GROMACS .gro file of C-alpha atoms in nm:
model
   39
    1MET     CA    1  -7.090  -3.861   2.129
    2ARG     CA    2  -7.146  -3.802   2.432
    3SER     CA    3  -6.872  -3.992   2.641
    4TYR     CA    4  -6.587  -3.822   2.335
    5ALA     CA    5  -6.745  -3.482   2.440
    6ILE     CA    6  -6.731  -3.554   2.776
    7GLY     CA    7  -6.353  -3.701   2.717
    8ALA     CA    8  -6.280  -3.369   2.517
    9LEU     CA    9  -6.389  -3.122   2.828
   10ARG     CA   10  -6.174  -3.327   3.046
   11LEU     CA   11  -5.856  -3.311   2.833
   12LEU     CA   12  -5.908  -2.929   2.894
   13ASN     CA   13  -5.934  -2.955   3.251
   14HIS     CA   14  -6.274  -2.885   3.307
   15THR     CA   15  -6.387  -3.149   3.620
   16ASN     CA   16  -6.728  -3.010   3.630
   17ILE     CA   17  -6.889  -3.145   3.281
   18ALA     CA   18  -7.192  -2.904   3.332
   19GLU     CA   19  -6.959  -2.579   3.372
   20GLY     CA   20  -6.766  -2.696   3.021
   21THR     CA   21  -7.056  -2.737   2.839
   22ARG     CA   22  -7.216  -2.449   2.911
   23TRP     CA   23  -6.832  -2.268   2.786
   24ALA     CA   24  -6.877  -2.448   2.522
   25ARG     CA   25  -7.187  -2.294   2.458
   26ASP     CA   26  -7.109  -1.947   2.505
   27ASP     CA   27  -6.880  -1.935   2.196
   28PHE     CA   28  -6.906  -2.059   1.856
   29ARG     CA   29  -6.538  -2.093   1.886
   30ASN     CA   30  -6.478  -2.307   2.179
   31PRO     CA   31  -6.604  -2.679   2.084
   32LEU     CA   32  -6.373  -2.612   1.769
   33ILE     CA   33  -6.097  -2.508   2.015
   34ALA     CA   34  -6.135  -2.820   2.245
   35LEU     CA   35  -6.115  -3.080   1.934
   36ILE     CA   36  -5.809  -2.882   1.792
   37LEU     CA   37  -5.963  -2.769   1.495
   38THR     CA   38  -5.828  -2.406   1.498
   39MET     CA   39  -5.537  -2.251   1.477
   0.00000   0.00000   0.00000
């Protein structure tokens, strides 16, 4: 699962994984955006 999450963040051009995880943590919609589960 960790590799999948890192891959999803890299697809969104997050080169710094720590920064990307903070981005995902800050708003509950961000992980859904990363996984293309929202419109």
